[in-house]
Amino acid sequence: MLKLKGTFHQTLAVLAVVFSELCLGISAGWLAPTLILLQKYNTNVILTLEECSWIASLEHVGKIVGALTSALLVDVIGRKFLLTFTAFVFFIQWPIVIFAKSALVFCAIRITFGFSCGLFEGVNTVYLGETCTPSMRSILGTIAITANVFALTVELIIATYFSFMTTALINSAITFLTFLSAFWLKEPAQFLLMKGNRDKALENLMWTRGVTDPNEVKTEFEEISEDVAKERSKKSSFKETLTAPANYKSLCLLVIIYSLVASAGYFPVMSYSSMFFSETNVFTSQQLTILLGMSQFLFVCVSSFVIDRFNRRSIIMTSFSIISLAHAGSALLYYVNDKIYPVPYFSWLIFICMSIFVAAFVFTYPAIFLIRSELFPLSIKAVGGCSAIISFGVFCLLTTKMFISILTAFGIYVNFVIFSIISVVLVIFVYFCLPETRNKSLIEIQKVWSK
């Protein structure tokens, strides 16, 4: 059983990861209300709708580059350095936001933020997996995901009710704390052993396990040492490793799934959510956006408790079936309201459809996250994770940027028709192609791929 001191030390060691998830949520929640603000009010810069679409989209360009960089550097300069660097970038963007006076500066900020996101998403799961025991990995991983959505919800409130300057200052303070928390990071034993620093590797492992006697972690340390030595002794080329049947199948599967998930509309909906809702007698459009954020926070909390109770395939297929129906409902409402006659309680009905969508999406997010860590064998885990993140970023970029263009050319309902169809395709693909990974070891999963 893990000692209480070890639990405390592991919590400190991943504190920067949890705080960085807060930073991700802050930046995501800041976007929608701020884009509305910068179109209507006399801030440092007034943005056009086209400029807003670029600002919302270019983050994903940076994420693609960041994920690729992470895959190349995570085993070269280490997990701690990359996490510390991303924490610094999360912080530095907000002082720049305060003085931004052009759309180009906002675009540059979002690209830089996306780059840091890509770096973080490429290294955070590696760091958590190597630093924490299995029980703590599950707990702290759940906390990190919940922190992301919680920060998004709170930021929607802050960016709506506080001034542009005040919001940026608050975000600066929170992200600065994230940077400070990076000093608690401990380089995992795996990386230190790769670099030949055996003494420091043992020291860090003892600290994270909360022990002072090396004999108490002797078995675990030797297992890690053997695993690292085994990986370093492999002679096969990168091409041979990548094209091995199990590796190739898992890589293709994850790239397709992540591409379809990214194309299902979550990022354009959250980026432009304040634009969807007209004023009601009770709530403004910005307040409806806040309620949308609250609904997804509620469901990500629920998902954290039930993720290990149901099969991954069942969760994904059920959630995206619901998502397809929600998108179809939004498309029908927009078409009737725009083309036939005004729909009574239109804003409320659209809000209900979109709430169902984001709730179902965040409910399935932990399952999507887990299959990425479960399907890839160790030999291509970095490359495979990077490929999944890149494909996700590419299709997030396309859907977010094209959303406004499709809206202008054909009508907003066409976007939701496309999202609904993509969700159905994802359900069919998962049903026929995705093996169940719950309660299976990595060896058992790879045997399935080798058939």
Tab-separated table of C-alpha atoms in Angstrom:
chain	number	residue	atom	x	y	z
A	1	MET	CA	0.000	0.000	0.000
A	2	LEU	CA	1.289	3.448	-0.906
A	3	LYS	CA	2.361	5.449	2.120
A	4	LEU	CA	0.605	8.721	2.942
A	5	LYS	CA	3.891	10.569	2.403
A	6	GLY	CA	4.166	9.026	-1.047
A	7	THR	CA	0.617	10.107	-1.900
A	8	PHE	CA	1.472	13.651	-0.866
A	9	HIS	CA	4.733	13.672	-2.848
A	10	GLN	CA	3.050	12.328	-5.989
A	11	THR	CA	0.366	14.980	-5.674
A	12	LEU	CA	3.053	17.660	-5.481
A	13	ALA	CA	4.914	16.094	-8.400
A	14	VAL	CA	1.891	16.367	-10.720
A	15	LEU	CA	0.643	19.699	-9.382
A	16	ALA	CA	1.926	21.495	-12.484
A	17	VAL	CA	-0.006	19.053	-14.693
A	18	VAL	CA	-3.264	19.819	-12.869
A	19	PHE	CA	-2.576	23.567	-12.948
A	20	SER	CA	-1.751	23.362	-16.651
A	21	GLU	CA	-5.126	21.718	-17.264
A	22	LEU	CA	-6.620	24.762	-15.524
A	23	CYS	CA	-4.728	26.946	-18.006
A	24	LEU	CA	-6.171	24.988	-20.931
A	25	GLY	CA	-9.675	25.464	-19.594
A	26	ILE	CA	-9.114	29.166	-18.935
A	27	SER	CA	-8.007	29.839	-22.487
A	28	ALA	CA	-10.861	27.778	-23.971
A	29	GLY	CA	-13.466	29.536	-21.809
A	30	TRP	CA	-12.010	32.985	-22.520
A	31	LEU	CA	-12.485	32.731	-26.283
A	32	ALA	CA	-16.270	32.741	-26.817
A	33	PRO	CA	-17.281	35.728	-24.639
A	34	THR	CA	-14.185	37.688	-25.671
A	35	LEU	CA	-14.852	37.303	-29.396
A	36	ILE	CA	-18.304	38.793	-28.809
A	37	LEU	CA	-16.788	41.588	-26.710
A	38	LEU	CA	-14.199	42.498	-29.326
A	39	GLN	CA	-16.838	42.790	-32.032
A	40	LYS	CA	-19.074	45.174	-30.110
A	41	TYR	CA	-17.145	47.350	-27.730
A	42	ASN	CA	-14.330	49.875	-27.792
A	43	THR	CA	-11.476	47.760	-26.457
A	44	ASN	CA	-7.929	47.877	-27.796
A	45	VAL	CA	-9.117	46.377	-31.084
A	46	ILE	CA	-12.421	45.770	-32.871
A	47	LEU	CA	-12.590	42.462	-34.753
A	48	THR	CA	-14.572	41.455	-37.819
A	49	LEU	CA	-16.354	38.096	-38.047
A	50	GLU	CA	-13.669	36.782	-40.423
A	51	GLU	CA	-10.912	37.820	-38.020
A	52	CYS	CA	-12.752	36.056	-35.203
A	53	SER	CA	-12.836	32.837	-37.230
A	54	TRP	CA	-9.063	32.999	-37.761
A	55	ILE	CA	-8.395	33.683	-34.070
A	56	ALA	CA	-10.592	30.726	-33.090
A	57	SER	CA	-8.953	28.423	-35.646
A	58	LEU	CA	-5.228	29.163	-35.553
A	59	GLU	CA	-4.793	27.679	-32.096
A	60	HIS	CA	-5.001	24.269	-33.756
A	61	VAL	CA	-2.140	25.095	-36.129
A	62	GLY	CA	0.081	25.672	-33.102
A	63	LYS	CA	-1.212	22.477	-31.489
A	64	ILE	CA	-0.163	20.395	-34.497
A	65	VAL	CA	3.371	21.806	-34.409
A	66	GLY	CA	3.518	21.460	-30.617
A	67	ALA	CA	2.489	17.791	-30.687
A	68	LEU	CA	5.146	17.004	-33.278
A	69	THR	CA	7.769	18.889	-31.258
A	70	SER	CA	6.772	17.025	-28.115
A	71	ALA	CA	7.206	13.635	-29.789
A	72	LEU	CA	10.681	14.636	-30.981
A	73	LEU	CA	11.903	16.143	-27.698
A	74	VAL	CA	10.204	14.241	-24.860
A	75	ASP	CA	12.952	11.586	-24.793
A	76	VAL	CA	15.726	14.088	-25.548
A	77	ILE	CA	15.360	16.973	-23.090
A	78	GLY	CA	12.986	15.349	-20.626
A	79	ARG	CA	9.470	15.579	-19.284
A	80	LYS	CA	10.205	18.186	-16.605
A	81	PHE	CA	11.717	20.737	-18.987
A	82	LEU	CA	8.824	20.492	-21.471
A	83	LEU	CA	6.181	20.831	-18.747
A	84	THR	CA	8.001	23.816	-17.235
A	85	PHE	CA	8.289	25.474	-20.636
A	86	THR	CA	4.592	24.992	-21.389
A	87	ALA	CA	3.695	26.477	-18.005
A	88	PHE	CA	5.789	29.544	-18.841
A	89	VAL	CA	4.066	29.979	-22.227
A	90	PHE	CA	0.640	29.631	-20.596
A	91	PHE	CA	1.601	32.540	-18.341
A	92	ILE	CA	3.306	34.855	-20.817
A	93	GLN	CA	0.367	35.001	-23.234
A	94	TRP	CA	-1.840	36.956	-20.828
A	95	PRO	CA	0.400	40.024	-20.289
A	96	ILE	CA	0.647	40.178	-24.093
A	97	VAL	CA	-3.164	40.002	-24.374
A	98	ILE	CA	-3.441	43.095	-22.164
A	99	PHE	CA	-1.498	45.199	-24.669
A	100	ALA	CA	-2.708	43.542	-27.893
A	101	LYS	CA	-3.946	46.131	-30.403
A	102	SER	CA	-4.459	44.166	-33.614
A	103	ALA	CA	-6.056	40.984	-34.884
A	104	LEU	CA	-2.603	39.751	-35.967
A	105	VAL	CA	-1.358	39.889	-32.380
A	106	PHE	CA	-4.370	37.886	-31.192
A	107	CYS	CA	-3.717	35.325	-33.941
A	108	ALA	CA	-0.067	35.040	-32.872
A	109	ILE	CA	-1.134	34.594	-29.246
A	110	ARG	CA	-3.528	31.785	-30.129
A	111	ILE	CA	-0.928	30.018	-32.291
A	112	THR	CA	1.591	30.214	-29.441
A	113	PHE	CA	-0.997	28.965	-26.968
A	114	GLY	CA	-1.863	26.083	-29.302
A	115	PHE	CA	1.818	25.203	-29.603
A	116	SER	CA	2.074	24.991	-25.841
A	117	CYS	CA	-1.112	22.881	-25.718
A	118	GLY	CA	0.377	20.440	-28.222
A	119	LEU	CA	3.568	20.176	-26.183
A	120	PHE	CA	1.589	19.641	-22.992
A	121	GLU	CA	-0.790	17.033	-24.400
A	122	GLY	CA	2.160	15.114	-25.820
A	123	VAL	CA	4.047	14.921	-22.525
A	124	ASN	CA	1.402	15.021	-19.753
A	125	THR	CA	0.233	11.398	-20.110
A	126	VAL	CA	3.849	10.199	-20.295
A	127	TYR	CA	4.729	12.113	-17.133
A	128	LEU	CA	1.654	10.927	-15.210
A	129	GLY	CA	2.190	7.320	-16.243
A	130	GLU	CA	5.846	7.286	-15.224
A	131	THR	CA	5.527	9.285	-12.001
A	132	CYS	CA	2.418	7.845	-10.362
A	133	THR	CA	1.374	4.452	-9.101
A	134	PRO	CA	-1.681	2.980	-10.921
A	135	SER	CA	-4.143	4.011	-8.197
A	136	MET	CA	-2.795	7.567	-7.986
A	137	ARG	CA	-2.605	7.798	-11.798
A	138	SER	CA	-6.343	7.213	-12.047
A	139	ILE	CA	-7.190	9.684	-9.277
A	140	LEU	CA	-4.890	12.479	-10.424
A	141	GLY	CA	-5.768	11.941	-14.087
A	142	THR	CA	-9.457	12.342	-13.250
A	143	ILE	CA	-8.722	15.478	-11.223
A	144	ALA	CA	-6.770	16.952	-14.147
A	145	ILE	CA	-9.615	16.417	-16.646
A	146	THR	CA	-12.181	17.801	-14.205
A	147	ALA	CA	-9.951	20.830	-13.520
A	148	ASN	CA	-9.899	21.640	-17.234
A	149	VAL	CA	-13.682	21.785	-17.584
A	150	PHE	CA	-14.096	23.546	-14.218
A	151	ALA	CA	-11.690	26.291	-15.313
A	152	LEU	CA	-13.531	26.648	-18.627
A	153	THR	CA	-16.828	27.172	-16.814
A	154	VAL	CA	-15.403	29.686	-14.335
A	155	GLU	CA	-13.628	31.570	-17.129
A	156	LEU	CA	-16.909	31.923	-19.043
A	157	ILE	CA	-18.285	33.729	-15.995
A	158	ILE	CA	-15.192	35.889	-15.462
A	159	ALA	CA	-14.884	36.912	-19.127
A	160	THR	CA	-18.598	37.753	-19.261
A	161	TYR	CA	-18.892	39.873	-16.112
A	162	PHE	CA	-15.430	41.400	-15.776
A	163	SER	CA	-13.726	43.838	-18.095
A	164	PHE	CA	-11.288	42.709	-20.773
A	165	MET	CA	-8.344	44.087	-18.761
A	166	THR	CA	-9.463	42.612	-15.439
A	167	THR	CA	-9.986	39.182	-16.988
A	168	ALA	CA	-6.484	39.198	-18.474
A	169	LEU	CA	-4.991	40.221	-15.110
A	170	ILE	CA	-6.831	37.435	-13.261
A	171	ASN	CA	-5.675	34.916	-15.848
A	172	SER	CA	-2.116	36.214	-15.540
A	173	ALA	CA	-2.148	35.570	-11.802
A	174	ILE	CA	-3.504	32.018	-12.147
A	175	THR	CA	-1.081	31.045	-14.896
A	176	PHE	CA	1.838	32.521	-12.940
A	177	LEU	CA	0.961	30.138	-10.107
A	178	THR	CA	1.068	27.344	-12.673
A	179	PHE	CA	4.594	28.345	-13.622
A	180	LEU	CA	5.620	28.388	-9.957
A	181	SER	CA	4.103	24.932	-9.419
A	182	ALA	CA	6.431	23.560	-12.107
A	183	PHE	CA	9.276	23.733	-9.592
A	184	TRP	CA	7.697	20.754	-7.786
A	185	LEU	CA	8.109	18.578	-10.884
A	186	LYS	CA	10.336	15.534	-10.512
A	187	GLU	CA	11.980	13.999	-13.560
A	188	PRO	CA	10.703	10.404	-13.813
A	189	ALA	CA	13.120	7.542	-13.219
A	190	GLN	CA	12.548	6.217	-16.758
A	191	PHE	CA	14.035	9.287	-18.435
A	192	LEU	CA	16.946	9.520	-15.997
A	193	LEU	CA	17.783	5.855	-16.643
A	194	MET	CA	17.679	6.504	-20.382
A	195	LYS	CA	20.332	9.171	-19.806
A	196	GLY	CA	22.416	6.873	-17.598
A	197	ASN	CA	21.769	8.772	-14.354
A	198	ARG	CA	20.932	5.755	-12.188
A	199	ASP	CA	21.542	7.402	-8.801
A	200	LYS	CA	19.233	10.356	-9.504
A	201	ALA	CA	16.623	7.978	-10.936
A	202	LEU	CA	16.582	5.978	-7.701
A	203	GLU	CA	16.474	9.166	-5.624
A	204	ASN	CA	13.448	10.540	-7.518
A	205	LEU	CA	11.598	7.216	-7.368
A	206	MET	CA	12.130	7.031	-3.606
A	207	TRP	CA	10.814	10.595	-3.211
A	208	THR	CA	7.636	9.978	-5.222
A	209	ARG	CA	6.984	6.764	-3.281
A	210	GLY	CA	7.606	8.484	0.045
A	211	VAL	CA	10.373	6.160	1.280
A	212	THR	CA	13.921	6.646	2.543
A	213	ASP	CA	15.140	3.054	2.280
A	214	PRO	CA	16.171	2.024	-1.269
A	215	ASN	CA	15.177	-1.577	-0.509
A	216	GLU	CA	11.520	-0.538	-0.328
A	217	VAL	CA	11.507	0.348	-4.037
A	218	LYS	CA	14.151	-2.147	-5.147
A	219	THR	CA	11.753	-4.415	-7.037
A	220	GLU	CA	10.002	-1.562	-8.831
A	221	PHE	CA	13.281	0.154	-9.664
A	222	GLU	CA	14.758	-3.010	-11.172
A	223	GLU	CA	11.618	-3.579	-13.241
A	224	ILE	CA	11.859	-0.035	-14.603
A	225	SER	CA	15.575	-0.490	-15.310
A	226	GLU	CA	14.949	-3.737	-17.199
A	227	ASP	CA	12.141	-2.179	-19.224
A	228	VAL	CA	14.308	0.808	-20.209
A	229	ALA	CA	17.240	-1.463	-21.106
A	230	LYS	CA	14.940	-3.639	-23.214
A	231	GLU	CA	13.630	-0.650	-25.166
A	232	ARG	CA	17.145	0.728	-25.755
A	233	SER	CA	18.389	-2.625	-27.038
A	234	LYS	CA	15.808	-2.936	-29.803
A	235	LYS	CA	17.495	-3.043	-33.187
A	236	SER	CA	14.544	-2.700	-35.545
A	237	SER	CA	14.313	0.431	-37.627
A	238	PHE	CA	11.636	3.025	-37.130
A	239	LYS	CA	9.963	1.943	-40.395
A	240	GLU	CA	9.910	-1.713	-39.324
A	241	THR	CA	8.484	-0.796	-35.949
A	242	LEU	CA	5.794	1.438	-37.419
A	243	THR	CA	4.712	-1.049	-40.093
A	244	ALA	CA	4.434	-4.027	-37.751
A	245	PRO	CA	0.807	-5.265	-38.068
A	246	ALA	CA	-0.289	-4.463	-34.513
A	247	ASN	CA	1.405	-1.060	-34.521
A	248	TYR	CA	0.131	-0.064	-37.954
A	249	LYS	CA	-3.465	-1.095	-37.202
A	250	SER	CA	-3.592	0.722	-33.871
A	251	LEU	CA	-2.047	3.852	-35.426
A	252	CYS	CA	-4.556	3.968	-38.300
A	253	LEU	CA	-7.480	3.299	-35.962
A	254	LEU	CA	-6.590	6.076	-33.533
A	255	VAL	CA	-5.917	8.612	-36.286
A	256	ILE	CA	-9.339	7.938	-37.852
A	257	ILE	CA	-11.177	8.041	-34.526
A	258	TYR	CA	-9.491	11.257	-33.402
A	259	SER	CA	-10.165	12.846	-36.809
A	260	LEU	CA	-13.879	11.985	-36.610
A	261	VAL	CA	-14.155	13.137	-32.981
A	262	ALA	CA	-12.534	16.479	-33.893
A	263	SER	CA	-14.944	16.862	-36.832
A	264	ALA	CA	-18.042	16.366	-34.677
A	265	GLY	CA	-18.269	20.098	-33.900
A	266	TYR	CA	-17.207	20.588	-30.288
A	267	PHE	CA	-14.595	23.288	-30.868
A	268	PRO	CA	-16.637	25.475	-33.247
A	269	VAL	CA	-19.654	25.180	-30.953
A	270	MET	CA	-17.675	26.232	-27.877
A	271	SER	CA	-15.731	28.940	-29.769
A	272	TYR	CA	-18.814	30.596	-31.255
A	273	SER	CA	-21.396	29.596	-28.637
A	274	SER	CA	-22.289	33.177	-27.665
A	275	MET	CA	-23.216	33.833	-31.309
A	276	PHE	CA	-25.772	31.013	-31.415
A	277	PHE	CA	-28.142	32.273	-28.767
A	278	SER	CA	-30.474	35.241	-29.116
A	279	GLU	CA	-31.630	37.117	-26.041
A	280	THR	CA	-34.447	35.576	-23.947
A	281	ASN	CA	-36.707	37.151	-21.350
A	282	VAL	CA	-34.623	35.527	-18.620
A	283	PHE	CA	-31.023	35.158	-19.869
A	284	THR	CA	-28.667	36.943	-22.232
A	285	SER	CA	-26.730	35.012	-24.875
A	286	GLN	CA	-23.578	35.210	-22.724
A	287	GLN	CA	-25.462	33.797	-19.724
A	288	LEU	CA	-26.744	30.902	-21.822
A	289	THR	CA	-23.134	30.200	-22.791
A	290	ILE	CA	-22.220	30.070	-19.091
A	291	LEU	CA	-25.034	27.569	-18.487
A	292	LEU	CA	-23.656	25.539	-21.393
A	293	GLY	CA	-20.280	25.417	-19.653
A	294	MET	CA	-21.902	24.409	-16.369
A	295	SER	CA	-23.706	21.509	-18.017
A	296	GLN	CA	-20.487	20.051	-19.382
A	297	PHE	CA	-18.748	20.449	-16.020
A	298	LEU	CA	-21.566	18.454	-14.401
A	299	PHE	CA	-21.286	15.648	-16.929
A	300	VAL	CA	-17.493	15.394	-16.887
A	301	CYS	CA	-17.778	14.900	-13.114
A	302	VAL	CA	-20.327	12.126	-13.682
A	303	SER	CA	-18.139	10.556	-16.370
A	304	SER	CA	-15.160	10.445	-14.008
A	305	PHE	CA	-17.118	8.164	-11.676
A	306	VAL	CA	-18.542	5.786	-14.292
A	307	ILE	CA	-15.731	5.501	-16.861
A	308	ASP	CA	-14.453	2.194	-15.425
A	309	ARG	CA	-17.938	0.716	-15.037
A	310	PHE	CA	-18.765	0.495	-18.748
A	311	ASN	CA	-16.977	-0.660	-21.884
A	312	ARG	CA	-15.122	2.011	-23.862
A	313	ARG	CA	-16.942	1.058	-27.092
A	314	SER	CA	-20.364	1.303	-25.458
A	315	ILE	CA	-19.653	4.745	-24.028
A	316	ILE	CA	-18.362	6.105	-27.349
A	317	MET	CA	-21.151	4.635	-29.489
A	318	THR	CA	-23.942	5.681	-27.118
A	319	SER	CA	-22.582	9.200	-26.647
A	320	PHE	CA	-22.082	9.882	-30.340
A	321	SER	CA	-25.503	8.480	-31.196
A	322	ILE	CA	-26.925	11.080	-28.820
A	323	ILE	CA	-24.633	13.725	-30.333
A	324	SER	CA	-25.903	12.919	-33.829
A	325	LEU	CA	-29.513	13.385	-32.699
A	326	ALA	CA	-28.660	16.645	-30.913
A	327	HIS	CA	-26.985	18.032	-34.042
A	328	ALA	CA	-29.922	16.914	-36.184
A	329	GLY	CA	-32.251	18.746	-33.806
A	330	SER	CA	-30.155	21.928	-34.033
A	331	ALA	CA	-30.097	21.716	-37.845
A	332	LEU	CA	-33.881	21.293	-38.010
A	333	LEU	CA	-34.513	24.189	-35.624
A	334	TYR	CA	-32.217	26.547	-37.532
A	335	TYR	CA	-33.680	25.533	-40.903
A	336	VAL	CA	-37.286	26.009	-39.814
A	337	ASN	CA	-36.542	29.255	-37.985
A	338	ASP	CA	-34.562	30.743	-40.910
A	339	LYS	CA	-36.459	29.345	-43.901
A	340	ILE	CA	-40.083	28.687	-42.861
A	341	TYR	CA	-41.323	30.532	-39.748
A	342	PRO	CA	-39.983	31.760	-36.365
A	343	VAL	CA	-39.834	28.905	-33.897
A	344	PRO	CA	-41.347	29.657	-30.448
A	345	TYR	CA	-38.781	29.515	-27.642
A	346	PHE	CA	-36.083	29.140	-30.291
A	347	SER	CA	-33.129	30.130	-28.064
A	348	TRP	CA	-34.193	27.720	-25.353
A	349	LEU	CA	-34.601	24.841	-27.801
A	350	ILE	CA	-31.191	25.513	-29.375
A	351	PHE	CA	-29.691	25.745	-25.902
A	352	ILE	CA	-31.177	22.354	-24.987
A	353	CYS	CA	-29.793	20.714	-28.153
A	354	MET	CA	-26.341	22.160	-27.628
A	355	SER	CA	-26.348	21.288	-23.934
A	356	ILE	CA	-27.128	17.678	-24.833
A	357	PHE	CA	-24.296	17.748	-27.363
A	358	VAL	CA	-21.579	19.148	-25.086
A	359	ALA	CA	-22.741	16.944	-22.186
A	360	ALA	CA	-22.480	13.807	-24.340
A	361	PHE	CA	-19.136	14.933	-25.765
A	362	VAL	CA	-17.423	15.568	-22.422
A	363	PHE	CA	-18.982	12.387	-21.039
A	364	THR	CA	-17.147	10.360	-23.692
A	365	TYR	CA	-13.899	12.375	-23.484
A	366	PRO	CA	-12.266	10.189	-20.771
A	367	ALA	CA	-12.942	7.086	-22.903
A	368	ILE	CA	-11.332	8.735	-25.951
A	369	PHE	CA	-8.386	9.708	-23.759
A	370	LEU	CA	-7.992	6.185	-22.345
A	371	ILE	CA	-8.002	4.328	-25.659
A	372	ARG	CA	-5.079	6.510	-26.765
A	373	SER	CA	-3.037	5.297	-23.818
A	374	GLU	CA	-4.236	1.677	-24.077
A	375	LEU	CA	-4.051	0.843	-27.798
A	376	PHE	CA	-0.472	1.901	-28.512
A	377	PRO	CA	2.395	-0.414	-27.526
A	378	LEU	CA	5.409	1.164	-25.832
A	379	SER	CA	7.472	1.113	-29.022
A	380	ILE	CA	5.221	3.655	-30.793
A	381	LYS	CA	3.442	5.307	-27.858
A	382	ALA	CA	5.098	8.706	-28.427
A	383	VAL	CA	4.684	8.633	-32.219
A	384	GLY	CA	1.163	7.234	-31.989
A	385	GLY	CA	0.040	9.783	-29.422
A	386	CYS	CA	1.585	12.563	-31.493
A	387	SER	CA	-0.197	11.320	-34.641
A	388	ALA	CA	-3.549	11.226	-32.846
A	389	ILE	CA	-3.087	14.765	-31.501
A	390	ILE	CA	-1.992	16.069	-34.914
A	391	SER	CA	-4.992	14.538	-36.684
A	392	PHE	CA	-7.233	15.962	-33.971
A	393	GLY	CA	-5.696	19.403	-34.428
A	394	VAL	CA	-5.979	19.337	-38.223
A	395	PHE	CA	-9.689	18.572	-38.199
A	396	CYS	CA	-10.399	20.988	-35.340
A	397	LEU	CA	-8.730	23.657	-37.463
A	398	LEU	CA	-10.781	22.771	-40.537
A	399	THR	CA	-14.142	22.572	-38.774
A	400	THR	CA	-13.598	25.751	-36.754
A	401	LYS	CA	-12.388	27.788	-39.739
A	402	MET	CA	-14.971	26.450	-42.200
A	403	PHE	CA	-17.869	26.931	-39.777
A	404	ILE	CA	-18.191	30.657	-40.499
A	405	SER	CA	-17.683	30.142	-44.255
A	406	ILE	CA	-20.437	27.501	-44.430
A	407	LEU	CA	-22.686	29.666	-42.258
A	408	THR	CA	-22.257	32.620	-44.633
A	409	ALA	CA	-22.602	30.640	-47.865
A	410	PHE	CA	-25.297	28.077	-47.050
A	411	GLY	CA	-26.743	28.744	-43.604
A	412	ILE	CA	-25.770	27.629	-40.140
A	413	TYR	CA	-28.018	24.543	-40.263
A	414	VAL	CA	-25.713	22.962	-42.894
A	415	ASN	CA	-22.899	22.849	-40.306
A	416	PHE	CA	-25.040	20.817	-37.951
A	417	VAL	CA	-26.147	18.451	-40.706
A	418	ILE	CA	-22.459	17.745	-41.427
A	419	PHE	CA	-21.668	17.267	-37.721
A	420	SER	CA	-24.606	14.872	-37.372
A	421	ILE	CA	-23.488	12.744	-40.327
A	422	ILE	CA	-19.890	12.607	-39.042
A	423	SER	CA	-21.152	11.425	-35.640
A	424	VAL	CA	-23.080	8.575	-37.291
A	425	VAL	CA	-19.971	7.586	-39.277
A	426	LEU	CA	-17.963	7.506	-36.031
A	427	VAL	CA	-20.512	5.215	-34.355
A	428	ILE	CA	-20.407	2.805	-37.308
A	429	PHE	CA	-16.609	2.852	-37.446
A	430	VAL	CA	-16.246	2.164	-33.717
A	431	TYR	CA	-18.773	-0.679	-33.903
A	432	PHE	CA	-16.918	-2.514	-36.661
A	433	CYS	CA	-13.286	-1.572	-35.991
A	434	LEU	CA	-12.545	-0.692	-32.348
A	435	PRO	CA	-11.750	-3.639	-30.047
A	436	GLU	CA	-12.741	-3.392	-26.412
A	437	THR	CA	-9.748	-2.498	-24.196
A	438	ARG	CA	-11.372	-2.325	-20.775
A	439	ASN	CA	-9.875	-4.773	-18.272
A	440	LYS	CA	-7.377	-6.026	-20.859
A	441	SER	CA	-3.618	-5.934	-20.576
A	442	LEU	CA	-1.480	-4.332	-23.267
A	443	ILE	CA	-0.285	-7.795	-24.328
A	444	GLU	CA	-3.878	-9.014	-24.743
A	445	ILE	CA	-4.757	-5.950	-26.813
A	446	GLN	CA	-1.744	-6.441	-29.085
A	447	LYS	CA	-2.712	-10.090	-29.633
A	448	VAL	CA	-6.053	-8.859	-31.004
A	449	TRP	CA	-4.236	-6.553	-33.456
A	450	SER	CA	-1.873	-9.297	-34.569
A	451	LYS	CA	-4.687	-11.513	-35.858
